[in-house]
Amino acid sequence: MEKEIKRFKELIERCDRVLVFTGAGISTGSGIPDFRGPDGVWKKQEPVSYSEFMESEAKKIEYWRYKAETFETFKAARPNEAHRALVRLEKLGKLSALVTQNTDNLHRLAGTSNEKLIELHGTGLCAECVECYEWSHMAVAVGKFLVTGKPPKCACGGILKPAVVMFGEAMPQAELGLARKAAANCDLVLVIGSTLSVEPAASVPLSAHAEGKPYVIINRGLTAHDSAALIKIDGDAAEILPRIF
């Protein structure tokens, strides 16, 4: 690992437009569970898909029950050293964009600028009406569910869902477009804490690699793109990143 860290330090010194792409692995040190990893939550229980949520009252209740059970832990999470290291990268003037699959708001809490942050899968701190698309505070929606035991509703009468991309739901094209533009304009792509197995999100860093940009991956365990990486560091980002930035 020491050899790879030294190579990465030398590489980062020569680059000025770093695209960072983060997944669940950067936030596990903050108490946020890994949902899609090898030992993730979705390996132990079936997630509710978007179509199931939209078509079934029972699935709506199942989904909201899970959100209610986990929301306090989610809300209490705070950034760790990996999140803060990426803020330092931005202050060095080297961060072109930070694209995240995470919905935990920890990059923003750490201090990453809104203009640099692209949240591909939405935010778990808000709820969204499936009819009028208005957003509201997740805490209020969870509170309604806990009182009534029924899926919370918007003022317009529409059902609320967490403002995240569910399984089987289309990715927001605006955010995906911004991410791909950032990939085209970067001079290095750094992936942190992602197995790179979820599409179309994983296509973002790979598109930068396809254009010849150096590709660095920091992750515990294997990823789908290991063979493409110029440098792969297997370890905890909260321990590794502070040594680099």
PDB file of C-alpha atoms in Angstrom:
ATOM      1  CA  MET A   1       0.000   0.000   0.000  1.00  0.00           C
ATOM      2  CA  GLU A   2       2.810   2.462   0.802  1.00  0.00           C
ATOM      3  CA  LYS A   3       4.085   2.274  -2.764  1.00  0.00           C
ATOM      4  CA  GLU A   4       0.618   3.024  -4.175  1.00  0.00           C
ATOM      5  CA  ILE A   5       0.108   5.957  -1.785  1.00  0.00           C
ATOM      6  CA  LYS A   6       3.455   7.449  -2.820  1.00  0.00           C
ATOM      7  CA  ARG A   7       2.568   7.082  -6.514  1.00  0.00           C
ATOM      8  CA  PHE A   8      -0.801   8.725  -5.914  1.00  0.00           C
ATOM      9  CA  LYS A   9       0.779  11.661  -4.054  1.00  0.00           C
ATOM     10  CA  GLU A  10       3.129  12.248  -6.980  1.00  0.00           C
ATOM     11  CA  LEU A  11       0.233  12.017  -9.434  1.00  0.00           C
ATOM     12  CA  ILE A  12      -2.054  14.410  -7.545  1.00  0.00           C
ATOM     13  CA  GLU A  13       0.692  17.042  -7.441  1.00  0.00           C
ATOM     14  CA  ARG A  14       0.676  17.156 -11.239  1.00  0.00           C
ATOM     15  CA  CYS A  15      -3.110  17.442 -11.599  1.00  0.00           C
ATOM     16  CA  ASP A  16      -5.388  20.467 -11.243  1.00  0.00           C
ATOM     17  CA  ARG A  17      -8.869  19.174 -12.194  1.00  0.00           C
ATOM     18  CA  VAL A  18      -9.613  16.109 -10.095  1.00  0.00           C
ATOM     19  CA  LEU A  19     -12.999  14.434 -10.446  1.00  0.00           C
ATOM     20  CA  VAL A  20     -13.898  12.573  -7.246  1.00  0.00           C
ATOM     21  CA  PHE A  21     -16.560   9.860  -7.322  1.00  0.00           C
ATOM     22  CA  THR A  22     -17.745   8.479  -3.975  1.00  0.00           C
ATOM     23  CA  GLY A  23     -19.888   5.573  -2.828  1.00  0.00           C
ATOM     24  CA  ALA A  24     -21.127   4.084   0.423  1.00  0.00           C
ATOM     25  CA  GLY A  25     -17.651   3.034   1.565  1.00  0.00           C
ATOM     26  CA  ILE A  26     -16.646   6.619   2.348  1.00  0.00           C
ATOM     27  CA  SER A  27     -19.499   6.959   4.863  1.00  0.00           C
ATOM     28  CA  THR A  28     -19.394   3.667   6.754  1.00  0.00           C
ATOM     29  CA  GLY A  29     -16.971   5.267   9.209  1.00  0.00           C
ATOM     30  CA  SER A  30     -19.703   7.788   9.990  1.00  0.00           C
ATOM     31  CA  GLY A  31     -22.186   5.074  10.919  1.00  0.00           C
ATOM     32  CA  ILE A  32     -24.030   4.977   7.593  1.00  0.00           C
ATOM     33  CA  PRO A  33     -24.547   1.350   6.506  1.00  0.00           C
ATOM     34  CA  ASP A  34     -23.267   0.077   3.183  1.00  0.00           C
ATOM     35  CA  PHE A  35     -26.331  -0.970   1.213  1.00  0.00           C
ATOM     36  CA  ARG A  36     -24.851  -2.374  -2.000  1.00  0.00           C
ATOM     37  CA  GLY A  37     -21.451  -3.703  -0.928  1.00  0.00           C
ATOM     38  CA  PRO A  38     -20.522  -7.400  -0.544  1.00  0.00           C
ATOM     39  CA  ASP A  39     -21.908  -7.407   3.022  1.00  0.00           C
ATOM     40  CA  GLY A  40     -24.412  -4.639   2.425  1.00  0.00           C
ATOM     41  CA  VAL A  41     -27.966  -4.295   3.685  1.00  0.00           C
ATOM     42  CA  TRP A  42     -29.455  -5.302   0.324  1.00  0.00           C
ATOM     43  CA  LYS A  43     -27.628  -8.642   0.477  1.00  0.00           C
ATOM     44  CA  LYS A  44     -29.655  -9.486   3.584  1.00  0.00           C
ATOM     45  CA  GLN A  45     -33.068  -8.111   2.646  1.00  0.00           C
ATOM     46  CA  GLU A  46     -34.868  -7.259  -0.572  1.00  0.00           C
ATOM     47  CA  PRO A  47     -35.205  -3.528  -1.230  1.00  0.00           C
ATOM     48  CA  VAL A  48     -38.572  -2.125  -2.244  1.00  0.00           C
ATOM     49  CA  SER A  49     -38.429  -1.188  -5.918  1.00  0.00           C
ATOM     50  CA  TYR A  50     -39.888   1.988  -7.367  1.00  0.00           C
ATOM     51  CA  SER A  51     -42.607   0.103  -9.240  1.00  0.00           C
ATOM     52  CA  GLU A  52     -43.579  -1.828  -6.091  1.00  0.00           C
ATOM     53  CA  PHE A  53     -43.722   1.398  -4.101  1.00  0.00           C
ATOM     54  CA  MET A  54     -45.931   3.083  -6.673  1.00  0.00           C
ATOM     55  CA  GLU A  55     -48.305   0.132  -7.102  1.00  0.00           C
ATOM     56  CA  SER A  56     -48.709  -1.337  -3.609  1.00  0.00           C
ATOM     57  CA  GLU A  57     -49.957   0.222  -0.368  1.00  0.00           C
ATOM     58  CA  ALA A  58     -48.261  -2.568   1.596  1.00  0.00           C
ATOM     59  CA  LYS A  59     -44.915  -1.841  -0.089  1.00  0.00           C
ATOM     60  CA  LYS A  60     -45.288   1.873   0.625  1.00  0.00           C
ATOM     61  CA  ILE A  61     -45.773   1.060   4.298  1.00  0.00           C
ATOM     62  CA  GLU A  62     -42.834  -1.386   4.269  1.00  0.00           C
ATOM     63  CA  TYR A  63     -40.574   1.228   2.731  1.00  0.00           C
ATOM     64  CA  TRP A  64     -41.627   3.981   5.132  1.00  0.00           C
ATOM     65  CA  ARG A  65     -41.304   1.639   8.125  1.00  0.00           C
ATOM     66  CA  TYR A  66     -37.684   0.960   7.191  1.00  0.00           C
ATOM     67  CA  LYS A  67     -37.008   4.694   6.704  1.00  0.00           C
ATOM     68  CA  ALA A  68     -38.559   5.488  10.082  1.00  0.00           C
ATOM     69  CA  GLU A  69     -36.422   2.835  11.800  1.00  0.00           C
ATOM     70  CA  THR A  70     -33.169   4.118  10.312  1.00  0.00           C
ATOM     71  CA  PHE A  71     -33.760   7.868  10.061  1.00  0.00           C
ATOM     72  CA  GLU A  72     -32.395   8.875  13.478  1.00  0.00           C
ATOM     73  CA  THR A  73     -29.080   7.114  12.797  1.00  0.00           C
ATOM     74  CA  PHE A  74     -28.986   8.692   9.346  1.00  0.00           C
ATOM     75  CA  LYS A  75     -29.745  12.173  10.708  1.00  0.00           C
ATOM     76  CA  ALA A  76     -27.154  11.892  13.500  1.00  0.00           C
ATOM     77  CA  ALA A  77     -24.270  10.895  11.183  1.00  0.00           C
ATOM     78  CA  ARG A  78     -21.373  13.323  10.887  1.00  0.00           C
ATOM     79  CA  PRO A  79     -18.541  13.605   8.330  1.00  0.00           C
ATOM     80  CA  ASN A  80     -15.382  11.588   8.927  1.00  0.00           C
ATOM     81  CA  GLU A  81     -11.750  12.249   8.010  1.00  0.00           C
ATOM     82  CA  ALA A  82     -12.281  11.124   4.415  1.00  0.00           C
ATOM     83  CA  HIS A  83     -15.022  13.704   3.834  1.00  0.00           C
ATOM     84  CA  ARG A  84     -12.879  16.409   5.425  1.00  0.00           C
ATOM     85  CA  ALA A  85      -9.840  15.443   3.341  1.00  0.00           C
ATOM     86  CA  LEU A  86     -11.836  16.087   0.169  1.00  0.00           C
ATOM     87  CA  VAL A  87     -12.710  19.556   1.466  1.00  0.00           C
ATOM     88  CA  ARG A  88      -8.973  20.179   1.774  1.00  0.00           C
ATOM     89  CA  LEU A  89      -8.541  19.011  -1.821  1.00  0.00           C
ATOM     90  CA  GLU A  90     -11.072  21.646  -2.872  1.00  0.00           C
ATOM     91  CA  LYS A  91      -9.283  24.341  -0.863  1.00  0.00           C
ATOM     92  CA  LEU A  92      -6.080  23.412  -2.686  1.00  0.00           C
ATOM     93  CA  GLY A  93      -7.907  24.377  -5.886  1.00  0.00           C
ATOM     94  CA  LYS A  94      -7.642  20.882  -7.349  1.00  0.00           C
ATOM     95  CA  LEU A  95     -11.245  19.618  -7.119  1.00  0.00           C
ATOM     96  CA  SER A  96     -13.203  20.046 -10.344  1.00  0.00           C
ATOM     97  CA  ALA A  97     -16.294  18.154  -9.133  1.00  0.00           C
ATOM     98  CA  LEU A  98     -17.384  15.686  -6.478  1.00  0.00           C
ATOM     99  CA  VAL A  99     -19.914  13.183  -7.805  1.00  0.00           C
ATOM    100  CA  THR A 100     -21.519  11.004  -5.141  1.00  0.00           C
ATOM    101  CA  GLN A 101     -23.856   8.032  -5.121  1.00  0.00           C
ATOM    102  CA  ASN A 102     -24.568   8.722  -1.447  1.00  0.00           C
ATOM    103  CA  THR A 103     -27.747  10.325  -0.128  1.00  0.00           C
ATOM    104  CA  ASP A 104     -26.402  11.110   3.360  1.00  0.00           C
ATOM    105  CA  ASN A 105     -25.519  14.818   2.927  1.00  0.00           C
ATOM    106  CA  LEU A 106     -22.130  14.249   4.598  1.00  0.00           C
ATOM    107  CA  HIS A 107     -20.067  15.891   1.850  1.00  0.00           C
ATOM    108  CA  ARG A 108     -22.121  19.067   2.221  1.00  0.00           C
ATOM    109  CA  LEU A 109     -21.877  18.933   6.022  1.00  0.00           C
ATOM    110  CA  ALA A 110     -18.105  18.555   5.752  1.00  0.00           C
ATOM    111  CA  GLY A 111     -17.906  21.746   3.700  1.00  0.00           C
ATOM    112  CA  THR A 112     -17.815  20.697   0.038  1.00  0.00           C
ATOM    113  CA  SER A 113     -19.188  23.586  -2.010  1.00  0.00           C
ATOM    114  CA  ASN A 114     -22.646  23.225  -3.537  1.00  0.00           C
ATOM    115  CA  GLU A 115     -21.259  24.199  -6.944  1.00  0.00           C
ATOM    116  CA  LYS A 116     -18.779  21.286  -6.812  1.00  0.00           C
ATOM    117  CA  LEU A 117     -21.200  18.652  -5.479  1.00  0.00           C
ATOM    118  CA  ILE A 118     -23.318  16.435  -7.755  1.00  0.00           C
ATOM    119  CA  GLU A 119     -25.659  14.038  -5.887  1.00  0.00           C
ATOM    120  CA  LEU A 120     -26.593  11.380  -8.431  1.00  0.00           C
ATOM    121  CA  HIS A 121     -29.035   9.511  -6.205  1.00  0.00           C
ATOM    122  CA  GLY A 122     -30.719  12.445  -4.448  1.00  0.00           C
ATOM    123  CA  THR A 123     -30.879  13.163  -0.718  1.00  0.00           C
ATOM    124  CA  GLY A 124     -32.295  11.180   2.169  1.00  0.00           C
ATOM    125  CA  LEU A 125     -32.939  14.331   4.185  1.00  0.00           C
ATOM    126  CA  CYS A 126     -35.948  15.273   2.093  1.00  0.00           C
ATOM    127  CA  ALA A 127     -39.196  13.706   0.916  1.00  0.00           C
ATOM    128  CA  GLU A 128     -40.672  14.262  -2.545  1.00  0.00           C
ATOM    129  CA  CYS A 129     -44.298  14.244  -3.659  1.00  0.00           C
ATOM    130  CA  VAL A 130     -44.919  11.764  -6.480  1.00  0.00           C
ATOM    131  CA  GLU A 131     -47.644  14.069  -7.869  1.00  0.00           C
ATOM    132  CA  CYS A 132     -46.437  17.679  -7.666  1.00  0.00           C
ATOM    133  CA  TYR A 133     -42.729  16.864  -7.021  1.00  0.00           C
ATOM    134  CA  GLU A 134     -42.486  19.396  -4.175  1.00  0.00           C
ATOM    135  CA  TRP A 135     -39.832  18.594  -1.587  1.00  0.00           C
ATOM    136  CA  SER A 136     -40.345  18.694   2.184  1.00  0.00           C
ATOM    137  CA  HIS A 137     -38.307  17.806   5.270  1.00  0.00           C
ATOM    138  CA  MET A 138     -37.838  14.089   5.790  1.00  0.00           C
ATOM    139  CA  ALA A 139     -38.190  14.487   9.562  1.00  0.00           C
ATOM    140  CA  VAL A 140     -41.728  15.825   9.083  1.00  0.00           C
ATOM    141  CA  ALA A 141     -42.656  12.966   6.739  1.00  0.00           C
ATOM    142  CA  VAL A 142     -41.256  10.349   9.127  1.00  0.00           C
ATOM    143  CA  GLY A 143     -43.155  11.983  11.980  1.00  0.00           C
ATOM    144  CA  LYS A 144     -46.426  11.706  10.034  1.00  0.00           C
ATOM    145  CA  PHE A 145     -45.796   8.031   9.345  1.00  0.00           C
ATOM    146  CA  LEU A 146     -45.024   7.263  12.987  1.00  0.00           C
ATOM    147  CA  VAL A 147     -48.284   8.905  14.071  1.00  0.00           C
ATOM    148  CA  THR A 148     -50.586   7.369  11.437  1.00  0.00           C
ATOM    149  CA  GLY A 149     -48.811   4.205  10.314  1.00  0.00           C
ATOM    150  CA  LYS A 150     -49.753   5.185   6.771  1.00  0.00           C
ATOM    151  CA  PRO A 151     -47.622   6.572   3.918  1.00  0.00           C
ATOM    152  CA  PRO A 152     -47.299  10.325   4.484  1.00  0.00           C
ATOM    153  CA  LYS A 153     -48.917  12.703   2.035  1.00  0.00           C
ATOM    154  CA  CYS A 154     -48.085  16.073   0.546  1.00  0.00           C
ATOM    155  CA  ALA A 155     -50.349  19.105   1.044  1.00  0.00           C
ATOM    156  CA  CYS A 156     -51.600  18.469  -2.507  1.00  0.00           C
ATOM    157  CA  GLY A 157     -52.761  14.982  -1.511  1.00  0.00           C
ATOM    158  CA  GLY A 158     -50.024  13.096  -3.335  1.00  0.00           C
ATOM    159  CA  ILE A 159     -47.985  10.348  -1.677  1.00  0.00           C
ATOM    160  CA  LEU A 160     -44.527  11.267  -0.416  1.00  0.00           C
ATOM    161  CA  LYS A 161     -41.426   9.198  -1.100  1.00  0.00           C
ATOM    162  CA  PRO A 162     -37.867   9.860   0.078  1.00  0.00           C
ATOM    163  CA  ALA A 163     -36.138  12.141  -2.428  1.00  0.00           C
ATOM    164  CA  VAL A 164     -33.724   9.401  -3.470  1.00  0.00           C
ATOM    165  CA  VAL A 165     -33.410   7.252  -6.571  1.00  0.00           C
ATOM    166  CA  MET A 166     -35.051   3.920  -5.737  1.00  0.00           C
ATOM    167  CA  PHE A 167     -34.272   0.581  -7.366  1.00  0.00           C
ATOM    168  CA  GLY A 168     -35.776   0.614 -10.839  1.00  0.00           C
ATOM    169  CA  GLU A 169     -36.262   4.393 -10.874  1.00  0.00           C
ATOM    170  CA  ALA A 170     -34.661   6.513 -13.593  1.00  0.00           C
ATOM    171  CA  MET A 171     -31.604   8.550 -12.691  1.00  0.00           C
ATOM    172  CA  PRO A 172     -32.104  12.357 -12.824  1.00  0.00           C
ATOM    173  CA  GLN A 173     -30.746  13.275 -16.234  1.00  0.00           C
ATOM    174  CA  ALA A 174     -29.625  16.770 -15.236  1.00  0.00           C
ATOM    175  CA  GLU A 175     -27.267  15.462 -12.536  1.00  0.00           C
ATOM    176  CA  LEU A 176     -26.042  12.638 -14.749  1.00  0.00           C
ATOM    177  CA  GLY A 177     -25.293  15.127 -17.516  1.00  0.00           C
ATOM    178  CA  LEU A 178     -23.315  17.364 -15.151  1.00  0.00           C
ATOM    179  CA  ALA A 179     -21.341  14.365 -13.920  1.00  0.00           C
ATOM    180  CA  ARG A 180     -20.454  13.263 -17.442  1.00  0.00           C
ATOM    181  CA  LYS A 181     -19.413  16.803 -18.339  1.00  0.00           C
ATOM    182  CA  ALA A 182     -17.142  16.873 -15.280  1.00  0.00           C
ATOM    183  CA  ALA A 183     -15.644  13.540 -16.360  1.00  0.00           C
ATOM    184  CA  ALA A 184     -14.859  14.956 -19.786  1.00  0.00           C
ATOM    185  CA  ASN A 185     -13.149  18.026 -18.293  1.00  0.00           C
ATOM    186  CA  CYS A 186     -11.058  16.426 -15.537  1.00  0.00           C
ATOM    187  CA  ASP A 187      -7.389  15.476 -15.675  1.00  0.00           C
ATOM    188  CA  LEU A 188      -7.637  12.705 -13.065  1.00  0.00           C
ATOM    189  CA  VAL A 189     -10.516  10.617 -11.706  1.00  0.00           C
ATOM    190  CA  LEU A 190     -10.515   9.325  -8.121  1.00  0.00           C
ATOM    191  CA  VAL A 191     -13.082   6.751  -6.963  1.00  0.00           C
ATOM    192  CA  ILE A 192     -13.568   6.294  -3.214  1.00  0.00           C
ATOM    193  CA  GLY A 193     -15.645   3.639  -1.485  1.00  0.00           C
ATOM    194  CA  SER A 194     -17.631   2.274  -4.408  1.00  0.00           C
ATOM    195  CA  THR A 195     -17.813  -1.225  -5.865  1.00  0.00           C
ATOM    196  CA  LEU A 196     -18.637   0.471  -9.202  1.00  0.00           C
ATOM    197  CA  SER A 197     -21.342  -2.083  -9.869  1.00  0.00           C
ATOM    198  CA  VAL A 198     -24.355   0.239 -10.188  1.00  0.00           C
ATOM    199  CA  GLU A 199     -25.142   1.729 -13.586  1.00  0.00           C
ATOM    200  CA  PRO A 200     -25.409   4.282 -15.036  1.00  0.00           C
ATOM    201  CA  ALA A 201     -23.520   5.918 -12.148  1.00  0.00           C
ATOM    202  CA  ALA A 202     -20.421   3.746 -12.608  1.00  0.00           C
ATOM    203  CA  SER A 203     -20.173   4.825 -16.232  1.00  0.00           C
ATOM    204  CA  VAL A 204     -19.155   8.328 -15.100  1.00  0.00           C
ATOM    205  CA  PRO A 205     -15.605   7.585 -13.894  1.00  0.00           C
ATOM    206  CA  LEU A 206     -15.164   4.946 -16.588  1.00  0.00           C
ATOM    207  CA  SER A 207     -15.900   7.543 -19.271  1.00  0.00           C
ATOM    208  CA  ALA A 208     -12.995   9.639 -17.968  1.00  0.00           C
ATOM    209  CA  HIS A 209     -10.740   6.578 -18.090  1.00  0.00           C
ATOM    210  CA  ALA A 210     -11.863   5.896 -21.677  1.00  0.00           C
ATOM    211  CA  GLU A 211     -10.544   9.336 -22.621  1.00  0.00           C
ATOM    212  CA  GLY A 212      -7.138   8.506 -21.189  1.00  0.00           C
ATOM    213  CA  LYS A 213      -7.463  10.220 -17.794  1.00  0.00           C
ATOM    214  CA  PRO A 214      -5.501   8.560 -14.955  1.00  0.00           C
ATOM    215  CA  TYR A 215      -7.855   6.377 -12.898  1.00  0.00           C
ATOM    216  CA  VAL A 216      -7.308   5.861  -9.146  1.00  0.00           C
ATOM    217  CA  ILE A 217      -9.517   3.708  -6.902  1.00  0.00           C
ATOM    218  CA  ILE A 218      -9.518   3.624  -3.085  1.00  0.00           C
ATOM    219  CA  ASN A 219     -11.836   0.929  -1.772  1.00  0.00           C
ATOM    220  CA  ARG A 220     -11.981  -1.963   0.654  1.00  0.00           C
ATOM    221  CA  GLY A 221     -12.110  -5.056  -1.520  1.00  0.00           C
ATOM    222  CA  LEU A 222     -12.630  -5.597  -5.221  1.00  0.00           C
ATOM    223  CA  THR A 223     -14.427  -3.265  -7.606  1.00  0.00           C
ATOM    224  CA  ALA A 224     -15.767  -3.806 -11.104  1.00  0.00           C
ATOM    225  CA  HIS A 225     -13.111  -1.439 -12.510  1.00  0.00           C
ATOM    226  CA  ASP A 226      -9.945  -2.713 -10.816  1.00  0.00           C
ATOM    227  CA  SER A 227      -8.430  -3.791 -14.118  1.00  0.00           C
ATOM    228  CA  ALA A 228      -8.850  -0.251 -15.488  1.00  0.00           C
ATOM    229  CA  ALA A 229      -7.205   1.519 -12.541  1.00  0.00           C
ATOM    230  CA  LEU A 230      -3.732   2.982 -12.850  1.00  0.00           C
ATOM    231  CA  ILE A 231      -3.523   2.842  -9.043  1.00  0.00           C
ATOM    232  CA  LYS A 232      -5.723   0.723  -6.742  1.00  0.00           C
ATOM    233  CA  ILE A 233      -5.403   1.196  -2.975  1.00  0.00           C
ATOM    234  CA  ASP A 234      -7.237  -1.396  -0.902  1.00  0.00           C
ATOM    235  CA  GLY A 235      -8.063   0.153   2.458  1.00  0.00           C
ATOM    236  CA  ASP A 236     -10.068   2.599   4.548  1.00  0.00           C
ATOM    237  CA  ALA A 237     -10.445   6.000   2.900  1.00  0.00           C
ATOM    238  CA  ALA A 238     -10.678   7.720   6.312  1.00  0.00           C
ATOM    239  CA  GLU A 239      -7.133   6.512   7.031  1.00  0.00           C
ATOM    240  CA  ILE A 240      -5.669   6.917   3.545  1.00  0.00           C
ATOM    241  CA  LEU A 241      -6.980  10.286   2.300  1.00  0.00           C
ATOM    242  CA  PRO A 242      -5.654  12.416   5.199  1.00  0.00           C
ATOM    243  CA  ARG A 243      -2.181  11.136   4.340  1.00  0.00           C
ATOM    244  CA  ILE A 244      -2.539  12.413   0.781  1.00  0.00           C
ATOM    245  CA  PHE A 245      -4.438  15.716   1.162  1.00  0.00           C
TER     246      PHE A 245
END
